Each structure stands twice: as structure tokens, then as C-alpha cells.
Coordinates of N, CA and C in Angstrom, one line a residue:
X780 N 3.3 -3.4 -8.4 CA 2.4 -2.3 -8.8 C 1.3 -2.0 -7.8
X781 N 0.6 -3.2 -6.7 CA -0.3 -2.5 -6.3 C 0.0 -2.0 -5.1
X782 N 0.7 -2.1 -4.4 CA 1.5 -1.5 -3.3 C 1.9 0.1 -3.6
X783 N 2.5 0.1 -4.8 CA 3.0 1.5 -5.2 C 1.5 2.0 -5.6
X784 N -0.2 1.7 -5.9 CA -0.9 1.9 -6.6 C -1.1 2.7 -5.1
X785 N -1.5 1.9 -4.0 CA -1.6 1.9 -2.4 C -1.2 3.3 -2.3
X786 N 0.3 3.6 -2.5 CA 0.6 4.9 -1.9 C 0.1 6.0 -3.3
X787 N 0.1 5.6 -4.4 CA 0.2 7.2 -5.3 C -1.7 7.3 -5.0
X788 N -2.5 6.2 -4.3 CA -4.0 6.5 -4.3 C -3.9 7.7 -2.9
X789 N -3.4 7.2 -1.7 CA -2.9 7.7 -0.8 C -2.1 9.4 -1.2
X790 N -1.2 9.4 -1.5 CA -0.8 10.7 -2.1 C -2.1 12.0 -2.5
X791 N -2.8 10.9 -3.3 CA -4.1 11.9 -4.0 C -5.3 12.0 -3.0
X792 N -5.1 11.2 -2.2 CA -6.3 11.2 -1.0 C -6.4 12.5 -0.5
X793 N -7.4 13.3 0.2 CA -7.2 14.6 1.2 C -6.8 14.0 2.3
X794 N -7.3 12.5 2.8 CA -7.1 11.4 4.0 C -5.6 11.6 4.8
X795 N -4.6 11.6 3.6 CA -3.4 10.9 3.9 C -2.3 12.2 3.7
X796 N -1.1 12.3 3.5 CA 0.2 13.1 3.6 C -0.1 13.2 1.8
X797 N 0.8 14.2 1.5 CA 0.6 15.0 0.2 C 2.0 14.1 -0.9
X798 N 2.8 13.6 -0.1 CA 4.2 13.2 -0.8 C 3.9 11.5 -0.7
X799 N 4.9 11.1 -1.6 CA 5.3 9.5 -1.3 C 6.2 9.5 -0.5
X800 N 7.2 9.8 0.1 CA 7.6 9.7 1.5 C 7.4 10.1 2.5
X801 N 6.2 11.0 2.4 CA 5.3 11.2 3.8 C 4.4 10.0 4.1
X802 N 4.0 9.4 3.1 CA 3.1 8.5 2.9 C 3.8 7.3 3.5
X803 N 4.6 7.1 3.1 CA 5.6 5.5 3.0 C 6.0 5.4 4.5
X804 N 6.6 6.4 4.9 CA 6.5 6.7 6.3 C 5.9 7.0 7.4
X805 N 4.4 7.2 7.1 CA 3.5 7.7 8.1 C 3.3 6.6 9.0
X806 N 3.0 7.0 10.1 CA 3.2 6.4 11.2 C 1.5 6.6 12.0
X807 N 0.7 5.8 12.4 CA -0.8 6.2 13.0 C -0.8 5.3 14.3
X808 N -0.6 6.2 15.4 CA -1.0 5.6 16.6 C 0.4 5.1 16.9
X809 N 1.4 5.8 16.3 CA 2.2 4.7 16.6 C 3.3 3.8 15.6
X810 N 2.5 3.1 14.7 CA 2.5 2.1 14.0 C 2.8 2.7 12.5
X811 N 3.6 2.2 12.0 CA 4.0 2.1 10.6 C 2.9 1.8 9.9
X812 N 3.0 2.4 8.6 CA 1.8 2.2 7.6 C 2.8 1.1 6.6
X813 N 3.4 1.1 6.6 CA 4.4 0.2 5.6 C 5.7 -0.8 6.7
X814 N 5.6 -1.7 7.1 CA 5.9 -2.3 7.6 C 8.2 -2.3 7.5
X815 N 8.5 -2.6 6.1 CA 9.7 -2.5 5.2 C 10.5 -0.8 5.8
X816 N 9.4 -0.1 6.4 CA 10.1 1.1 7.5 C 10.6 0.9 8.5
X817 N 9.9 -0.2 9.4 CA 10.3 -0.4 10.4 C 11.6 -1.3 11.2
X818 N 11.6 -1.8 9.8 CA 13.3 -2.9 10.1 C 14.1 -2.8 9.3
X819 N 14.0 -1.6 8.5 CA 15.6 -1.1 7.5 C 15.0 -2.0 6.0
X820 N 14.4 -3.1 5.8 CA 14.4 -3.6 4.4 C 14.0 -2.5 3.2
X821 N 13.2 -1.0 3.4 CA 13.4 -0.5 2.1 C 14.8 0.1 1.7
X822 N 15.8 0.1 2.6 CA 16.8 0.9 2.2 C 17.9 -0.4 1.9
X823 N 17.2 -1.8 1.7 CA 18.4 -2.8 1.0 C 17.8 -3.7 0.2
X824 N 16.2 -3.0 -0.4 CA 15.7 -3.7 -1.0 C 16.6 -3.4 -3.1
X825 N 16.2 -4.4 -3.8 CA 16.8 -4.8 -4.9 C 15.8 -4.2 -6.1
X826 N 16.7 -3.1 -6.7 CA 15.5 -2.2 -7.0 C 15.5 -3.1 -9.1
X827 N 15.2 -3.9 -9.2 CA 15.3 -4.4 -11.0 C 14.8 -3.6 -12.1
X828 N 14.9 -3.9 -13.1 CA 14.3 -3.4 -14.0 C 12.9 -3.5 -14.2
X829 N 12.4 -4.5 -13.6 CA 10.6 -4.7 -13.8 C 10.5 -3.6 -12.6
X830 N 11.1 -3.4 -11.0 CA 10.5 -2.8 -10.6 C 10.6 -1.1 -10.9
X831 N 11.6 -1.0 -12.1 CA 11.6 0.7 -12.4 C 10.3 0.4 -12.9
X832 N 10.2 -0.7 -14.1 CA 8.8 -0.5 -15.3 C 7.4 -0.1 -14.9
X833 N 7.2 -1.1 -13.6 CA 5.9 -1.2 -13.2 C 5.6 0.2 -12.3
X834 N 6.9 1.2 -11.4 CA 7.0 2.0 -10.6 C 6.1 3.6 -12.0
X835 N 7.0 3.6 -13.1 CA 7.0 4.4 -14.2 C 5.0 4.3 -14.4
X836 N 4.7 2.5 -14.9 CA 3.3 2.7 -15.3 C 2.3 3.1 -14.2
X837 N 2.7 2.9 -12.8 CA 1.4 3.7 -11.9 C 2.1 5.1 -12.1
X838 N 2.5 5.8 -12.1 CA 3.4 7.0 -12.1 C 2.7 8.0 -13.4
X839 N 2.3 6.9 -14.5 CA 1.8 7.7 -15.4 C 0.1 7.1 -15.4
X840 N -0.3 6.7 -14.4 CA -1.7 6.3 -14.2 C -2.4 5.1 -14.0
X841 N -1.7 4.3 -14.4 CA -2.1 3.2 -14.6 C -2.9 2.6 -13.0
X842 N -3.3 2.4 -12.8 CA -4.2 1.8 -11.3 C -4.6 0.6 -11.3
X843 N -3.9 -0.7 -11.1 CA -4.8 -2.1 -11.0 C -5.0 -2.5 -9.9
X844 N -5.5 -1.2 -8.9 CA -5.9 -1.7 -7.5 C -7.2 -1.1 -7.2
X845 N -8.0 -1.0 -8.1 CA -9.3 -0.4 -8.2 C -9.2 0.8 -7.2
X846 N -8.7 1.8 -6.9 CA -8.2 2.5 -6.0 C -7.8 2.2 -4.7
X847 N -7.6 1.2 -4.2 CA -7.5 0.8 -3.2 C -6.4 2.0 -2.0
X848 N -6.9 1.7 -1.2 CA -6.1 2.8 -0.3 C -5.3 2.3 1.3
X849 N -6.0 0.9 1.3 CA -5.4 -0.2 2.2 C -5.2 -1.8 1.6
X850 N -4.2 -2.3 2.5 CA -4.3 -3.4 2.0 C -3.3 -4.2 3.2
X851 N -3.3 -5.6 3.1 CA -2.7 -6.5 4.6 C -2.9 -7.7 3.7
X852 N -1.7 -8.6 4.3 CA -1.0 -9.7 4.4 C -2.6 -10.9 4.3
X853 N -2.7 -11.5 3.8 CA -3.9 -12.6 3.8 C -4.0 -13.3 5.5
X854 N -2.3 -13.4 6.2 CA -1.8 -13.7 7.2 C -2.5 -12.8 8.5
X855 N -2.5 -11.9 8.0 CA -2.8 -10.9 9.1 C -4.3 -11.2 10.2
X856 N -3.8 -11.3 11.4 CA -5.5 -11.2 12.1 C -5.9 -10.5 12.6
X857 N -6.0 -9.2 12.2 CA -6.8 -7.9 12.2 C -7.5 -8.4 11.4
X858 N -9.4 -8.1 12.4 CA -10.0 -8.1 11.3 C -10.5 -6.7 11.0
X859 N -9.7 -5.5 11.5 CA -9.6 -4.0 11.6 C -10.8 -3.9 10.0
X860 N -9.7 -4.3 8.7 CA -10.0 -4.1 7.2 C -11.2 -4.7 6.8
X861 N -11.6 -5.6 7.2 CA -12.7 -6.5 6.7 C -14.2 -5.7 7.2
X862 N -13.7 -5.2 8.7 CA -14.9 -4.8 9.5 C -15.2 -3.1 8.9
X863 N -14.3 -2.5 8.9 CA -14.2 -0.8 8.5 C -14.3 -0.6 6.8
X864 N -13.9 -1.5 6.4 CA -13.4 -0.8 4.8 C -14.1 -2.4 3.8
X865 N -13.6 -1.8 2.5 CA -14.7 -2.6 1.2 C -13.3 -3.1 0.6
X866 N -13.7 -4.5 0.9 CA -12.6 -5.3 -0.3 C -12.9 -5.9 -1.7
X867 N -11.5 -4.9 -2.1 CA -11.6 -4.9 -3.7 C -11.0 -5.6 -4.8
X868 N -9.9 -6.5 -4.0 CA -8.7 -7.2 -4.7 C -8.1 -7.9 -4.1
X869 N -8.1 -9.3 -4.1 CA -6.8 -10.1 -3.4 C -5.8 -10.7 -4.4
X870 N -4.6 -10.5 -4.3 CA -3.6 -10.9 -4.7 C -2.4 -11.3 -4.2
X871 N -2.0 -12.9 -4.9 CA -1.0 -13.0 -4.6 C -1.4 -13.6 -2.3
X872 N -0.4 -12.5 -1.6 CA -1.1 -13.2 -0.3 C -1.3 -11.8 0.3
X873 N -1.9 -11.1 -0.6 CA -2.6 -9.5 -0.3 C -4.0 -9.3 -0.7
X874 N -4.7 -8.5 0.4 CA -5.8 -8.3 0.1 C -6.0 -6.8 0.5
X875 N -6.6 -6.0 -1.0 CA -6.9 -4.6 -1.1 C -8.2 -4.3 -0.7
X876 N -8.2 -3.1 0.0 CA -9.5 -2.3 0.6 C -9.6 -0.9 0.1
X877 N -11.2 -0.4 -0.2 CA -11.4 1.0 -0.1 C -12.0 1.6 1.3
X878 N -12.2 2.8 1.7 CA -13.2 3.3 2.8 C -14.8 2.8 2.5

């Protein structure tokens, strides 16, 4: 859910592309905004029933990413997110940012 929260905050942003597949795809500098674009895994990923459920409740509003509009791997060493933007949520091995 908060991945999908990621893109429908994105969507509504004026920041970002107007669609979820403009979004999912956008590319800045270069570089993929979603990583699962760049090596084929969204098009063999395993779509279940929790992920229709949870896709449906951001879809009708639901937000448990305090709007978050970025987010990166706990793993990651960019400290790009920590230095530019306000963290709002870590989960799991993700951590969410606002502007």
C-alpha cells in the first residue's frame, strides 16, 4: 500500500506526471523512479488478492504514508532523501519522505 500511496500522492502532485504510468515510469536525469522498470520485474510480478485489496483501498483514499512522495530502501546510500526532504515513515526496510 505505501508504494502505491508513493505513486497516487505523485499522480496528485503538480511536481510529478498526471497518470500512474507516467509516474511509474518516469525517468529523472536518467534514472528510473521505480527501480521494478528497469529490469522487466513489474511485468512478472504476482499480482494476489491482498495486492488487488490494498491497490482498491489507496484508490478510494486511504493514505498510510502520511503523503509521502519519496521513499528508498533502508539499504540505500544516498543520503540525497535525508538531506533534501522530511522523513515521515519507515517501514518494513523502507523509509518514506515529504518535500
Amino acid at each position: 500500500m505505501l508504494v502505491a500511496n508513493v505513486i497516487m500522492n505523485r499522480v496528485n502532485s503538480p511536481c510529478f506526471p498526471d497518470t500512474v504510468t507516467e509516474v511509474v515510469y518516469q525517468k529523472y536525469r536518467g534514472t528510473a523512479q521505480f527501480s521494478p522498470t528497469t529490469d522487466g520485474r513489474i511485468d512478472s510480478v504476482t499480482i494476489t488478492q491482498e495486492t488487488v485489496e490494498a491497490v482498491e483501498r489507496v484508490m478510494n483514499g486511504e493514505d498510510s504514508s502520511n503523503g509521502a512522495l519519496y521513499f528508498r530502501s533502508v539499504y540505500c546510500n544516498s543520503k540525497w532523501h535525508d538531506n533534501a526532504l522530511t522523513r515521515v515513515l519507515e517501514h518494513g526496510n523502507h523509509i518514506f519522505y515529504v518535500p
